[in-house]
């Protein structure tokens, strides 16, 4: 069993994960391919960002690999570990956000990442983080149950306590406090994870990354041919505004990228391409839009629903 972190193994896995997901989403979309930008960070490191725009299924989908390092952890990375402030760091990860055309297909998010903080004369401190979550615009219980069954399957080999723990963390993290509502139906979120040593923690990260496609693609295939009109499209754009609010106000990954001097275009590729806001919007009673708020934008045990 390895006790020291193998950063090259993590990097190899993350780059292969980006490749695998890119290929799968290209196949599902069947239209536009991904445009790739490779970039370098002036203070150390770089990455490659891939973006699909105006495809058959996806209005925009961005998936980025980044590997950056620096002399001092940004405040967003040391806020929960103040004892590490001032240490040098190395960080790498894959982050994905998909925004489909069809309002009946949810937006989705995946992030898997690795940090190591180092200081001369001290043992390196490392951890994994990430997860995935789903943001529907119209709710389907079948989709929500499938998404959470898949999330539980990602965690099961590592202990029965992890799925409920990471689900609860996700419900708390992806929550817009100023709106008093969740961003979507949740999934998994974890941070500062080094449980069981490097080999075990890295295996968990791989399991989460590997389960993204098995969670999302069946939902895409199930909903892609559903007919929609201006009403559904308007509601989708309105709800996308919540995505923007969360990313700019709360998201640690966005803050870390900006504070660490990352590439702005790659950091903000998570933003939806078309968004609208409406003052004091209230959905029509007994509508599909109202159902989203009443039955899906609430914290629920989706596995109990199954």
PDB file of C-alpha atoms in Angstrom:
ATOM      1  CA  UNK A   1       0.000   0.000   0.000  1.00  0.00           C
ATOM      2  CA  UNK A   2       1.344   3.420  -0.989  1.00  0.00           C
ATOM      3  CA  UNK A   3       1.594   6.026   1.760  1.00  0.00           C
ATOM      4  CA  UNK A   4       3.197   8.779  -0.322  1.00  0.00           C
ATOM      5  CA  UNK A   5       1.107  10.497  -3.013  1.00  0.00           C
ATOM      6  CA  UNK A   6       1.854   9.519  -6.599  1.00  0.00           C
ATOM      7  CA  UNK A   7       1.157  12.778  -8.408  1.00  0.00           C
ATOM      8  CA  UNK A   8       2.076  11.359 -11.821  1.00  0.00           C
ATOM      9  CA  UNK A   9      -0.496   8.576 -11.451  1.00  0.00           C
ATOM     10  CA  UNK A  10      -3.160  11.135 -10.557  1.00  0.00           C
ATOM     11  CA  UNK A  11      -2.260  13.311 -13.536  1.00  0.00           C
ATOM     12  CA  UNK A  12      -2.314  10.335 -15.918  1.00  0.00           C
ATOM     13  CA  UNK A  13      -5.758   9.303 -14.692  1.00  0.00           C
ATOM     14  CA  UNK A  14      -7.211  12.817 -14.915  1.00  0.00           C
ATOM     15  CA  UNK A  15      -5.989  13.401 -18.459  1.00  0.00           C
ATOM     16  CA  UNK A  16      -7.364  10.010 -19.534  1.00  0.00           C
ATOM     17  CA  UNK A  17     -10.695  10.809 -17.840  1.00  0.00           C
ATOM     18  CA  UNK A  18     -10.971  14.043 -19.798  1.00  0.00           C
ATOM     19  CA  UNK A  19     -10.242  12.105 -22.991  1.00  0.00           C
ATOM     20  CA  UNK A  20     -12.827   9.426 -22.210  1.00  0.00           C
ATOM     21  CA  UNK A  21     -15.604  11.859 -21.350  1.00  0.00           C
ATOM     22  CA  UNK A  22     -14.835  14.021 -24.382  1.00  0.00           C
ATOM     23  CA  UNK A  23     -15.165  11.003 -26.681  1.00  0.00           C
ATOM     24  CA  UNK A  24     -18.411   9.835 -25.044  1.00  0.00           C
ATOM     25  CA  UNK A  25     -20.103  13.242 -25.171  1.00  0.00           C
ATOM     26  CA  UNK A  26     -19.027  13.746 -28.794  1.00  0.00           C
ATOM     27  CA  UNK A  27     -20.665  10.443 -29.696  1.00  0.00           C
ATOM     28  CA  UNK A  28     -23.873  11.283 -27.839  1.00  0.00           C
ATOM     29  CA  UNK A  29     -24.061  14.759 -29.334  1.00  0.00           C
ATOM     30  CA  UNK A  30     -23.472  13.613 -32.893  1.00  0.00           C
ATOM     31  CA  UNK A  31     -22.964  17.170 -34.096  1.00  0.00           C
ATOM     32  CA  UNK A  32     -20.235  19.640 -33.263  1.00  0.00           C
ATOM     33  CA  UNK A  33     -16.939  18.399 -31.880  1.00  0.00           C
ATOM     34  CA  UNK A  34     -14.893  19.879 -29.068  1.00  0.00           C
ATOM     35  CA  UNK A  35     -12.550  22.811 -29.674  1.00  0.00           C
ATOM     36  CA  UNK A  36      -9.371  22.545 -27.602  1.00  0.00           C
ATOM     37  CA  UNK A  37      -7.223  25.297 -26.106  1.00  0.00           C
ATOM     38  CA  UNK A  38      -3.976  24.477 -24.354  1.00  0.00           C
ATOM     39  CA  UNK A  39      -2.755  27.181 -22.016  1.00  0.00           C
ATOM     40  CA  UNK A  40       0.041  28.035 -19.635  1.00  0.00           C
ATOM     41  CA  UNK A  41      -0.256  29.814 -16.312  1.00  0.00           C
ATOM     42  CA  UNK A  42       2.406  32.524 -15.858  1.00  0.00           C
ATOM     43  CA  UNK A  43       3.005  31.548 -12.221  1.00  0.00           C
ATOM     44  CA  UNK A  44       3.367  27.853 -12.950  1.00  0.00           C
ATOM     45  CA  UNK A  45       1.493  25.089 -14.707  1.00  0.00           C
ATOM     46  CA  UNK A  46      -1.261  25.092 -17.298  1.00  0.00           C
ATOM     47  CA  UNK A  47      -3.954  22.913 -18.785  1.00  0.00           C
ATOM     48  CA  UNK A  48      -6.192  22.091 -21.693  1.00  0.00           C
ATOM     49  CA  UNK A  49      -9.775  23.240 -22.074  1.00  0.00           C
ATOM     50  CA  UNK A  50     -12.237  21.601 -24.450  1.00  0.00           C
ATOM     51  CA  UNK A  51     -15.514  23.258 -25.389  1.00  0.00           C
ATOM     52  CA  UNK A  52     -18.408  22.016 -27.499  1.00  0.00           C
ATOM     53  CA  UNK A  53     -20.797  24.722 -28.703  1.00  0.00           C
ATOM     54  CA  UNK A  54     -24.055  24.546 -30.673  1.00  0.00           C
ATOM     55  CA  UNK A  55     -24.100  20.797 -30.980  1.00  0.00           C
ATOM     56  CA  UNK A  56     -27.129  18.627 -31.643  1.00  0.00           C
ATOM     57  CA  UNK A  57     -27.681  17.937 -27.935  1.00  0.00           C
ATOM     58  CA  UNK A  58     -25.430  20.364 -26.075  1.00  0.00           C
ATOM     59  CA  UNK A  59     -25.768  24.108 -26.400  1.00  0.00           C
ATOM     60  CA  UNK A  60     -22.472  24.302 -24.558  1.00  0.00           C
ATOM     61  CA  UNK A  61     -20.320  21.779 -22.758  1.00  0.00           C
ATOM     62  CA  UNK A  62     -16.900  22.518 -21.319  1.00  0.00           C
ATOM     63  CA  UNK A  63     -14.438  20.055 -19.832  1.00  0.00           C
ATOM     64  CA  UNK A  64     -11.090  21.263 -18.543  1.00  0.00           C
ATOM     65  CA  UNK A  65      -7.950  19.627 -17.222  1.00  0.00           C
ATOM     66  CA  UNK A  66      -5.643  21.852 -15.205  1.00  0.00           C
ATOM     67  CA  UNK A  67      -2.364  21.281 -13.389  1.00  0.00           C
ATOM     68  CA  UNK A  68      -1.047  24.342 -11.590  1.00  0.00           C
ATOM     69  CA  UNK A  69       1.485  25.047  -8.855  1.00  0.00           C
ATOM     70  CA  UNK A  70       2.649  28.038  -6.884  1.00  0.00           C
ATOM     71  CA  UNK A  71       4.511  29.335  -3.869  1.00  0.00           C
ATOM     72  CA  UNK A  72       1.459  30.057  -1.722  1.00  0.00           C
ATOM     73  CA  UNK A  73      -2.002  28.515  -1.417  1.00  0.00           C
ATOM     74  CA  UNK A  74      -4.767  30.948  -2.405  1.00  0.00           C
ATOM     75  CA  UNK A  75      -7.187  31.949   0.398  1.00  0.00           C
ATOM     76  CA  UNK A  76      -9.984  29.782  -1.037  1.00  0.00           C
ATOM     77  CA  UNK A  77      -7.812  26.666  -0.649  1.00  0.00           C
ATOM     78  CA  UNK A  78      -6.588  27.411   2.873  1.00  0.00           C
ATOM     79  CA  UNK A  79      -9.832  28.836   4.311  1.00  0.00           C
ATOM     80  CA  UNK A  80     -10.766  25.451   5.795  1.00  0.00           C
ATOM     81  CA  UNK A  81      -7.141  24.518   6.552  1.00  0.00           C
ATOM     82  CA  UNK A  82      -5.658  27.740   8.023  1.00  0.00           C
ATOM     83  CA  UNK A  83      -2.614  25.842   9.281  1.00  0.00           C
ATOM     84  CA  UNK A  84      -1.558  25.423   5.629  1.00  0.00           C
ATOM     85  CA  UNK A  85      -1.614  29.125   4.759  1.00  0.00           C
ATOM     86  CA  UNK A  86       1.667  30.194   3.206  1.00  0.00           C
ATOM     87  CA  UNK A  87       2.659  26.750   1.938  1.00  0.00           C
ATOM     88  CA  UNK A  88       3.522  26.059  -1.655  1.00  0.00           C
ATOM     89  CA  UNK A  89       1.000  23.988  -3.559  1.00  0.00           C
ATOM     90  CA  UNK A  90       0.347  21.750  -6.518  1.00  0.00           C
ATOM     91  CA  UNK A  91      -3.221  21.254  -7.739  1.00  0.00           C
ATOM     92  CA  UNK A  92      -4.685  19.274 -10.594  1.00  0.00           C
ATOM     93  CA  UNK A  93      -8.184  18.351 -11.614  1.00  0.00           C
ATOM     94  CA  UNK A  94     -10.853  17.814 -14.237  1.00  0.00           C
ATOM     95  CA  UNK A  95     -13.980  19.957 -14.231  1.00  0.00           C
ATOM     96  CA  UNK A  96     -17.014  19.626 -16.491  1.00  0.00           C
ATOM     97  CA  UNK A  97     -20.300  21.467 -16.921  1.00  0.00           C
ATOM     98  CA  UNK A  98     -22.864  20.585 -19.599  1.00  0.00           C
ATOM     99  CA  UNK A  99     -25.740  22.826 -20.707  1.00  0.00           C
ATOM    100  CA  UNK A 100     -28.066  20.999 -23.155  1.00  0.00           C
ATOM    101  CA  UNK A 101     -30.428  22.647 -25.638  1.00  0.00           C
ATOM    102  CA  UNK A 102     -33.470  20.672 -24.558  1.00  0.00           C
ATOM    103  CA  UNK A 103     -34.912  21.950 -21.247  1.00  0.00           C
ATOM    104  CA  UNK A 104     -35.975  18.409 -20.378  1.00  0.00           C
ATOM    105  CA  UNK A 105     -32.304  17.354 -20.182  1.00  0.00           C
ATOM    106  CA  UNK A 106     -30.660  18.569 -16.962  1.00  0.00           C
ATOM    107  CA  UNK A 107     -27.418  20.451 -16.764  1.00  0.00           C
ATOM    108  CA  UNK A 108     -24.686  18.429 -15.096  1.00  0.00           C
ATOM    109  CA  UNK A 109     -21.443  19.082 -13.261  1.00  0.00           C
ATOM    110  CA  UNK A 110     -18.426  16.915 -12.470  1.00  0.00           C
ATOM    111  CA  UNK A 111     -15.259  17.867 -10.650  1.00  0.00           C
ATOM    112  CA  UNK A 112     -12.422  15.662  -9.409  1.00  0.00           C
ATOM    113  CA  UNK A 113      -9.269  17.214  -8.024  1.00  0.00           C
ATOM    114  CA  UNK A 114      -6.079  16.634  -6.060  1.00  0.00           C
ATOM    115  CA  UNK A 115      -4.144  19.091  -3.883  1.00  0.00           C
ATOM    116  CA  UNK A 116      -0.784  18.817  -2.198  1.00  0.00           C
ATOM    117  CA  UNK A 117       0.606  21.527   0.086  1.00  0.00           C
ATOM    118  CA  UNK A 118       4.333  21.520   0.769  1.00  0.00           C
ATOM    119  CA  UNK A 119       6.777  23.350   3.011  1.00  0.00           C
ATOM    120  CA  UNK A 120      10.479  22.778   3.605  1.00  0.00           C
ATOM    121  CA  UNK A 121      11.076  20.633   6.667  1.00  0.00           C
ATOM    122  CA  UNK A 122       7.448  19.433   6.854  1.00  0.00           C
ATOM    123  CA  UNK A 123       5.611  16.387   5.594  1.00  0.00           C
ATOM    124  CA  UNK A 124       3.503  17.192   2.522  1.00  0.00           C
ATOM    125  CA  UNK A 125      -0.232  17.469   3.198  1.00  0.00           C
ATOM    126  CA  UNK A 126      -2.429  16.113   0.402  1.00  0.00           C
ATOM    127  CA  UNK A 127      -6.113  15.518  -0.195  1.00  0.00           C
ATOM    128  CA  UNK A 128      -8.700  14.715  -2.852  1.00  0.00           C
ATOM    129  CA  UNK A 129     -12.013  16.434  -3.492  1.00  0.00           C
ATOM    130  CA  UNK A 130     -14.830  16.721  -5.973  1.00  0.00           C
ATOM    131  CA  UNK A 131     -18.113  15.079  -6.853  1.00  0.00           C
ATOM    132  CA  UNK A 132     -20.982  15.476  -9.295  1.00  0.00           C
ATOM    133  CA  UNK A 133     -24.446  17.026  -9.178  1.00  0.00           C
ATOM    134  CA  UNK A 134     -27.474  17.390 -11.439  1.00  0.00           C
ATOM    135  CA  UNK A 135     -29.548  20.486 -12.173  1.00  0.00           C
ATOM    136  CA  UNK A 136     -32.897  19.677 -13.829  1.00  0.00           C
ATOM    137  CA  UNK A 137     -35.236  22.301 -15.256  1.00  0.00           C
ATOM    138  CA  UNK A 138     -38.155  19.866 -15.348  1.00  0.00           C
ATOM    139  CA  UNK A 139     -38.277  17.104 -12.795  1.00  0.00           C
ATOM    140  CA  UNK A 140     -38.538  13.366 -13.432  1.00  0.00           C
ATOM    141  CA  UNK A 141     -38.479  11.038 -10.469  1.00  0.00           C
ATOM    142  CA  UNK A 142     -37.033   8.206 -12.567  1.00  0.00           C
ATOM    143  CA  UNK A 143     -34.037  10.368 -13.496  1.00  0.00           C
ATOM    144  CA  UNK A 144     -33.447  11.547  -9.930  1.00  0.00           C
ATOM    145  CA  UNK A 145     -33.566   8.005  -8.533  1.00  0.00           C
ATOM    146  CA  UNK A 146     -31.180   6.745 -11.234  1.00  0.00           C
ATOM    147  CA  UNK A 147     -28.742   9.610 -10.586  1.00  0.00           C
ATOM    148  CA  UNK A 148     -28.581   8.820  -6.869  1.00  0.00           C
ATOM    149  CA  UNK A 149     -28.427   5.048  -7.331  1.00  0.00           C
ATOM    150  CA  UNK A 150     -25.394   5.645  -9.526  1.00  0.00           C
ATOM    151  CA  UNK A 151     -23.885   8.000  -6.918  1.00  0.00           C
ATOM    152  CA  UNK A 152     -24.350   5.365  -4.219  1.00  0.00           C
ATOM    153  CA  UNK A 153     -22.719   2.752  -6.466  1.00  0.00           C
ATOM    154  CA  UNK A 154     -19.650   4.985  -6.830  1.00  0.00           C
ATOM    155  CA  UNK A 155     -19.212   5.064  -3.048  1.00  0.00           C
ATOM    156  CA  UNK A 156     -20.274   1.540  -2.006  1.00  0.00           C
ATOM    157  CA  UNK A 157     -16.870  -0.195  -2.329  1.00  0.00           C
ATOM    158  CA  UNK A 158     -15.412   2.290   0.168  1.00  0.00           C
ATOM    159  CA  UNK A 159     -17.937   1.983   2.969  1.00  0.00           C
ATOM    160  CA  UNK A 160     -21.678   2.234   3.484  1.00  0.00           C
ATOM    161  CA  UNK A 161     -21.302   5.561   5.284  1.00  0.00           C
ATOM    162  CA  UNK A 162     -19.790   7.497   2.362  1.00  0.00           C
ATOM    163  CA  UNK A 163     -22.828   7.939   0.116  1.00  0.00           C
ATOM    164  CA  UNK A 164     -25.098   9.424   2.827  1.00  0.00           C
ATOM    165  CA  UNK A 165     -22.197  11.545   4.077  1.00  0.00           C
ATOM    166  CA  UNK A 166     -21.245  12.864   0.620  1.00  0.00           C
ATOM    167  CA  UNK A 167     -24.912  13.326  -0.394  1.00  0.00           C
ATOM    168  CA  UNK A 168     -25.531  15.434   2.711  1.00  0.00           C
ATOM    169  CA  UNK A 169     -22.374  17.447   2.005  1.00  0.00           C
ATOM    170  CA  UNK A 170     -23.558  17.997  -1.582  1.00  0.00           C
ATOM    171  CA  UNK A 171     -27.011  19.116  -0.425  1.00  0.00           C
ATOM    172  CA  UNK A 172     -25.355  21.642   1.887  1.00  0.00           C
ATOM    173  CA  UNK A 173     -22.708  22.845  -0.565  1.00  0.00           C
ATOM    174  CA  UNK A 174     -24.840  23.309  -3.694  1.00  0.00           C
ATOM    175  CA  UNK A 175     -27.339  25.485  -1.849  1.00  0.00           C
ATOM    176  CA  UNK A 176     -28.101  29.115  -2.667  1.00  0.00           C
ATOM    177  CA  UNK A 177     -28.496  30.626   0.781  1.00  0.00           C
ATOM    178  CA  UNK A 178     -29.784  33.939  -0.543  1.00  0.00           C
ATOM    179  CA  UNK A 179     -32.562  32.059  -2.409  1.00  0.00           C
ATOM    180  CA  UNK A 180     -33.062  29.408   0.275  1.00  0.00           C
ATOM    181  CA  UNK A 181     -33.100  26.702  -2.374  1.00  0.00           C
ATOM    182  CA  UNK A 182     -30.823  23.934  -3.702  1.00  0.00           C
ATOM    183  CA  UNK A 183     -29.171  24.349  -7.086  1.00  0.00           C
ATOM    184  CA  UNK A 184     -30.623  21.034  -8.201  1.00  0.00           C
ATOM    185  CA  UNK A 185     -31.160  17.493  -6.932  1.00  0.00           C
ATOM    186  CA  UNK A 186     -27.612  17.053  -5.636  1.00  0.00           C
ATOM    187  CA  UNK A 187     -25.385  14.019  -5.924  1.00  0.00           C
ATOM    188  CA  UNK A 188     -21.970  13.767  -4.272  1.00  0.00           C
ATOM    189  CA  UNK A 189     -19.551  16.313  -2.851  1.00  0.00           C
ATOM    190  CA  UNK A 190     -16.430  15.734  -0.763  1.00  0.00           C
ATOM    191  CA  UNK A 191     -13.276  17.619   0.138  1.00  0.00           C
ATOM    192  CA  UNK A 192     -10.148  17.186   2.263  1.00  0.00           C
ATOM    193  CA  UNK A 193     -10.385  13.429   1.676  1.00  0.00           C
ATOM    194  CA  UNK A 194      -7.386  11.287   2.606  1.00  0.00           C
ATOM    195  CA  UNK A 195      -9.240   8.451   4.350  1.00  0.00           C
ATOM    196  CA  UNK A 196      -7.474   5.083   4.274  1.00  0.00           C
ATOM    197  CA  UNK A 197      -4.249   6.459   2.813  1.00  0.00           C
ATOM    198  CA  UNK A 198      -3.329   7.473  -0.707  1.00  0.00           C
ATOM    199  CA  UNK A 199      -4.283   4.268  -2.527  1.00  0.00           C
ATOM    200  CA  UNK A 200      -7.778   4.147  -1.027  1.00  0.00           C
ATOM    201  CA  UNK A 201      -8.446   7.855  -1.452  1.00  0.00           C
ATOM    202  CA  UNK A 202      -7.236   7.818  -5.055  1.00  0.00           C
ATOM    203  CA  UNK A 203      -9.418   4.785  -5.784  1.00  0.00           C
ATOM    204  CA  UNK A 204     -12.450   6.672  -4.468  1.00  0.00           C
ATOM    205  CA  UNK A 205     -11.640   9.633  -6.718  1.00  0.00           C
ATOM    206  CA  UNK A 206     -11.398   7.295  -9.710  1.00  0.00           C
ATOM    207  CA  UNK A 207     -14.710   5.667  -8.854  1.00  0.00           C
ATOM    208  CA  UNK A 208     -16.461   9.040  -8.688  1.00  0.00           C
ATOM    209  CA  UNK A 209     -14.916  10.154 -11.980  1.00  0.00           C
ATOM    210  CA  UNK A 210     -15.728   6.854 -13.670  1.00  0.00           C
ATOM    211  CA  UNK A 211     -19.387   6.946 -12.570  1.00  0.00           C
ATOM    212  CA  UNK A 212     -20.217  10.314 -14.116  1.00  0.00           C
ATOM    213  CA  UNK A 213     -21.096   8.970 -17.570  1.00  0.00           C
ATOM    214  CA  UNK A 214     -23.147   6.052 -16.244  1.00  0.00           C
ATOM    215  CA  UNK A 215     -25.194   8.565 -14.270  1.00  0.00           C
ATOM    216  CA  UNK A 216     -25.695  11.217 -16.926  1.00  0.00           C
ATOM    217  CA  UNK A 217     -25.861   9.554 -20.329  1.00  0.00           C
ATOM    218  CA  UNK A 218     -28.971   7.414 -19.685  1.00  0.00           C
ATOM    219  CA  UNK A 219     -30.843  10.582 -18.685  1.00  0.00           C
ATOM    220  CA  UNK A 220     -29.662  12.404 -21.817  1.00  0.00           C
ATOM    221  CA  UNK A 221     -30.817   9.530 -24.027  1.00  0.00           C
ATOM    222  CA  UNK A 222     -34.161   9.301 -22.227  1.00  0.00           C
ATOM    223  CA  UNK A 223     -35.007  13.006 -22.655  1.00  0.00           C
ATOM    224  CA  UNK A 224     -33.265  14.170 -25.823  1.00  0.00           C
ATOM    225  CA  UNK A 225     -36.233  13.610 -28.157  1.00  0.00           C
ATOM    226  CA  UNK A 226     -38.853  15.248 -25.946  1.00  0.00           C
ATOM    227  CA  UNK A 227     -40.657  18.109 -27.670  1.00  0.00           C
ATOM    228  CA  UNK A 228     -40.373  21.569 -26.124  1.00  0.00           C
ATOM    229  CA  UNK A 229     -41.446  25.092 -26.986  1.00  0.00           C
ATOM    230  CA  UNK A 230     -40.873  28.715 -26.042  1.00  0.00           C
ATOM    231  CA  UNK A 231     -42.356  28.278 -22.551  1.00  0.00           C
ATOM    232  CA  UNK A 232     -39.934  25.508 -21.580  1.00  0.00           C
ATOM    233  CA  UNK A 233     -37.006  27.326 -23.149  1.00  0.00           C
ATOM    234  CA  UNK A 234     -37.826  30.556 -21.258  1.00  0.00           C
ATOM    235  CA  UNK A 235     -38.024  28.675 -17.969  1.00  0.00           C
ATOM    236  CA  UNK A 236     -34.722  26.931 -18.680  1.00  0.00           C
ATOM    237  CA  UNK A 237     -33.001  30.283 -19.251  1.00  0.00           C
ATOM    238  CA  UNK A 238     -34.510  31.684 -16.065  1.00  0.00           C
ATOM    239  CA  UNK A 239     -33.356  28.721 -13.989  1.00  0.00           C
ATOM    240  CA  UNK A 240     -29.887  28.898 -15.543  1.00  0.00           C
ATOM    241  CA  UNK A 241     -29.573  32.211 -13.758  1.00  0.00           C
ATOM    242  CA  UNK A 242     -29.331  30.254 -10.505  1.00  0.00           C
ATOM    243  CA  UNK A 243     -26.306  28.448 -11.941  1.00  0.00           C
ATOM    244  CA  UNK A 244     -24.607  31.779 -12.573  1.00  0.00           C
ATOM    245  CA  UNK A 245     -25.460  33.050  -9.094  1.00  0.00           C
ATOM    246  CA  UNK A 246     -24.011  29.972  -7.414  1.00  0.00           C
ATOM    247  CA  UNK A 247     -20.806  29.905  -9.446  1.00  0.00           C
ATOM    248  CA  UNK A 248     -20.027  33.564  -8.882  1.00  0.00           C
ATOM    249  CA  UNK A 249     -21.033  33.782  -5.229  1.00  0.00           C
ATOM    250  CA  UNK A 250     -20.218  30.419  -3.651  1.00  0.00           C
ATOM    251  CA  UNK A 251     -18.246  28.040  -5.858  1.00  0.00           C
ATOM    252  CA  UNK A 252     -14.820  27.265  -4.377  1.00  0.00           C
ATOM    253  CA  UNK A 253     -13.418  26.066  -7.689  1.00  0.00           C
ATOM    254  CA  UNK A 254     -14.260  29.374  -9.385  1.00  0.00           C
ATOM    255  CA  UNK A 255     -12.737  31.313  -6.486  1.00  0.00           C
ATOM    256  CA  UNK A 256      -9.604  29.148  -6.464  1.00  0.00           C
ATOM    257  CA  UNK A 257      -9.120  29.555 -10.202  1.00  0.00           C
ATOM    258  CA  UNK A 258      -9.468  33.320 -10.094  1.00  0.00           C
ATOM    259  CA  UNK A 259      -7.382  33.755  -6.926  1.00  0.00           C
ATOM    260  CA  UNK A 260      -4.591  31.515  -8.242  1.00  0.00           C
ATOM    261  CA  UNK A 261      -4.303  33.429 -11.520  1.00  0.00           C
ATOM    262  CA  UNK A 262      -5.797  30.713 -13.675  1.00  0.00           C
ATOM    263  CA  UNK A 263      -7.067  31.215 -17.212  1.00  0.00           C
ATOM    264  CA  UNK A 264     -10.298  33.189 -16.936  1.00  0.00           C
ATOM    265  CA  UNK A 265     -11.938  31.722 -20.051  1.00  0.00           C
ATOM    266  CA  UNK A 266     -11.371  28.204 -18.751  1.00  0.00           C
ATOM    267  CA  UNK A 267     -12.635  29.069 -15.270  1.00  0.00           C
ATOM    268  CA  UNK A 268     -15.853  30.650 -16.552  1.00  0.00           C
ATOM    269  CA  UNK A 269     -16.586  28.031 -19.231  1.00  0.00           C
ATOM    270  CA  UNK A 270     -19.072  26.614 -16.707  1.00  0.00           C
ATOM    271  CA  UNK A 271     -21.415  29.533 -17.356  1.00  0.00           C
ATOM    272  CA  UNK A 272     -24.521  28.822 -19.461  1.00  0.00           C
ATOM    273  CA  UNK A 273     -24.484  30.446 -22.909  1.00  0.00           C
ATOM    274  CA  UNK A 274     -27.956  32.035 -22.633  1.00  0.00           C
ATOM    275  CA  UNK A 275     -29.500  33.176 -19.352  1.00  0.00           C
ATOM    276  CA  UNK A 276     -32.352  35.424 -18.280  1.00  0.00           C
ATOM    277  CA  UNK A 277     -33.534  36.989 -15.029  1.00  0.00           C
ATOM    278  CA  UNK A 278     -37.070  37.969 -14.076  1.00  0.00           C
ATOM    279  CA  UNK A 279     -38.098  40.094 -11.139  1.00  0.00           C
ATOM    280  CA  UNK A 280     -40.065  38.198  -8.467  1.00  0.00           C
ATOM    281  CA  UNK A 281     -40.947  35.294 -10.749  1.00  0.00           C
ATOM    282  CA  UNK A 282     -43.550  32.841  -9.417  1.00  0.00           C
ATOM    283  CA  UNK A 283     -44.467  29.685 -11.352  1.00  0.00           C
ATOM    284  CA  UNK A 284     -48.074  29.117 -12.287  1.00  0.00           C
ATOM    285  CA  UNK A 285     -49.897  26.930  -9.738  1.00  0.00           C
ATOM    286  CA  UNK A 286     -50.081  23.209 -10.563  1.00  0.00           C
ATOM    287  CA  UNK A 287     -47.671  23.615 -13.487  1.00  0.00           C
ATOM    288  CA  UNK A 288     -44.619  21.541 -14.364  1.00  0.00           C
ATOM    289  CA  UNK A 289     -42.541  24.573 -13.405  1.00  0.00           C
ATOM    290  CA  UNK A 290     -44.150  24.709  -9.963  1.00  0.00           C
ATOM    291  CA  UNK A 291     -43.550  20.976  -9.558  1.00  0.00           C
ATOM    292  CA  UNK A 292     -39.801  21.526  -9.924  1.00  0.00           C
ATOM    293  CA  UNK A 293     -39.819  23.772  -6.855  1.00  0.00           C
ATOM    294  CA  UNK A 294     -42.230  21.657  -4.827  1.00  0.00           C
ATOM    295  CA  UNK A 295     -40.897  18.150  -5.451  1.00  0.00           C
ATOM    296  CA  UNK A 296     -37.348  18.445  -6.795  1.00  0.00           C
ATOM    297  CA  UNK A 297     -35.731  21.569  -5.342  1.00  0.00           C
ATOM    298  CA  UNK A 298     -36.010  20.100  -1.865  1.00  0.00           C
ATOM    299  CA  UNK A 299     -33.646  17.893   0.103  1.00  0.00           C
ATOM    300  CA  UNK A 300     -34.939  14.346  -0.314  1.00  0.00           C
ATOM    301  CA  UNK A 301     -33.829  10.777   0.147  1.00  0.00           C
ATOM    302  CA  UNK A 302     -34.130   9.789  -3.504  1.00  0.00           C
ATOM    303  CA  UNK A 303     -33.221   6.183  -2.804  1.00  0.00           C
ATOM    304  CA  UNK A 304     -36.159   5.879  -0.453  1.00  0.00           C
ATOM    305  CA  UNK A 305     -38.308   7.082  -3.375  1.00  0.00           C
ATOM    306  CA  UNK A 306     -37.162   4.020  -5.342  1.00  0.00           C
TER     307      UNK A 306
END
